mmCIF file of C-alpha atoms in Angstrom:
data_model
loop_
_atom_site.group_PDB
_atom_site.id
_atom_site.type_symbol
_atom_site.label_atom_id
_atom_site.label_comp_id
_atom_site.label_asym_id
_atom_site.label_seq_id
_atom_site.Cartn_x
_atom_site.Cartn_y
_atom_site.Cartn_z
ATOM 1 C CA MET A 1 -14.290 -86.484 -22.146
ATOM 2 C CA ARG A 2 -17.670 -87.051 -20.478
ATOM 3 C CA ALA A 3 -16.104 -86.792 -17.049
ATOM 4 C CA VAL A 4 -14.646 -83.416 -17.964
ATOM 5 C CA LEU A 5 -17.997 -82.162 -19.275
ATOM 6 C CA ARG A 6 -19.758 -83.471 -16.182
ATOM 7 C CA SER A 7 -17.247 -81.681 -13.961
ATOM 8 C CA VAL A 8 -17.641 -78.440 -15.887
ATOM 9 C CA MET A 9 -21.439 -78.651 -15.711
ATOM 10 C CA TRP A 10 -21.285 -79.362 -11.964
ATOM 11 C CA TRP A 11 -19.064 -76.308 -11.477
ATOM 12 C CA ILE A 12 -21.319 -74.046 -13.538
ATOM 13 C CA THR A 13 -24.472 -75.146 -11.720
ATOM 14 C CA SER A 14 -22.705 -74.688 -8.387
ATOM 15 C CA VAL A 15 -21.698 -71.152 -9.254
ATOM 16 C CA MET A 16 -25.244 -70.377 -10.380
ATOM 17 C CA GLY A 17 -26.643 -71.657 -7.066
ATOM 18 C CA ASP A 18 -28.515 -74.678 -8.382
ATOM 19 C CA HIS A 19 -27.404 -76.822 -5.429
ATOM 20 C CA ASP A 20 -28.195 -74.248 -2.732
ATOM 21 C CA TYR A 21 -31.681 -75.516 -1.899
ATOM 22 C CA ALA A 22 -30.530 -79.127 -1.527
ATOM 23 C CA ARG A 23 -27.677 -78.022 0.736
ATOM 24 C CA TYR A 24 -30.058 -75.901 2.812
ATOM 25 C CA VAL A 25 -32.491 -78.795 3.272
ATOM 26 C CA GLU A 26 -29.626 -81.085 4.275
ATOM 27 C CA TYR A 27 -28.404 -78.466 6.756
ATOM 28 C CA LEU A 28 -31.880 -78.046 8.275
ATOM 29 C CA ARG A 29 -32.404 -81.788 8.654
ATOM 30 C CA THR A 30 -28.992 -82.174 10.273
ATOM 31 C CA HIS A 31 -29.083 -79.217 12.666
ATOM 32 C CA ASP A 32 -32.806 -78.862 13.387
ATOM 33 C CA PRO A 33 -34.723 -82.018 12.442
ATOM 34 C CA ASP A 34 -38.004 -80.617 13.816
ATOM 35 C CA ALA A 35 -37.916 -77.469 11.687
ATOM 36 C CA ASP A 36 -40.353 -77.070 8.824
ATOM 37 C CA VAL A 37 -38.554 -77.398 5.509
ATOM 38 C CA PRO A 38 -39.675 -74.693 3.090
ATOM 39 C CA THR A 39 -40.579 -75.581 -0.452
ATOM 40 C CA GLU A 40 -37.997 -74.766 -3.074
ATOM 41 C CA ARG A 41 -40.152 -71.877 -4.259
ATOM 42 C CA GLU A 42 -40.361 -70.438 -0.722
ATOM 43 C CA PHE A 43 -36.589 -70.826 -0.329
ATOM 44 C CA TRP A 44 -35.802 -68.870 -3.489
ATOM 45 C CA ARG A 45 -38.423 -66.238 -2.742
ATOM 46 C CA ALA A 46 -36.916 -65.597 0.711
ATOM 47 C CA ARG A 47 -33.416 -65.533 -0.739
ATOM 48 C CA TYR A 48 -34.285 -62.947 -3.365
ATOM 49 C CA ARG A 49 -36.257 -60.897 -0.834
ATOM 50 C CA ALA A 50 -33.129 -60.762 1.354
ATOM 51 C CA GLN A 51 -31.075 -59.572 -1.619
ATOM 52 C CA ASP A 52 -33.597 -56.851 -2.382
ATOM 53 C CA THR A 53 -33.330 -55.472 1.153
ATOM 54 C CA ASN A 54 -29.527 -55.420 0.849
ATOM 55 C CA PRO A 55 -28.636 -54.628 -2.794
ATOM 56 C CA GLY A 56 -24.929 -54.627 -1.975
ATOM 57 C CA ALA A 57 -25.155 -58.385 -1.414
ATOM 58 C CA ARG A 58 -25.856 -59.028 -5.091
ATOM 59 C CA CYS A 59 -23.146 -59.501 -7.645
ATOM 60 C CA CYS A 60 -25.061 -57.920 -10.544
#
């Protein structure tokens, strides 16, 4: 039962974007190790700023 709940929680957090910053940092370190890694706050701020400039990109 715990495995099922854990899987459901993982799916929900994935859909909500909770893992996006970690994936982005991993991508940056893999593809451009010399690049400055933004803080999580900077990452989310830039992401929401991009959505505001293109409202059609948002789901809601």
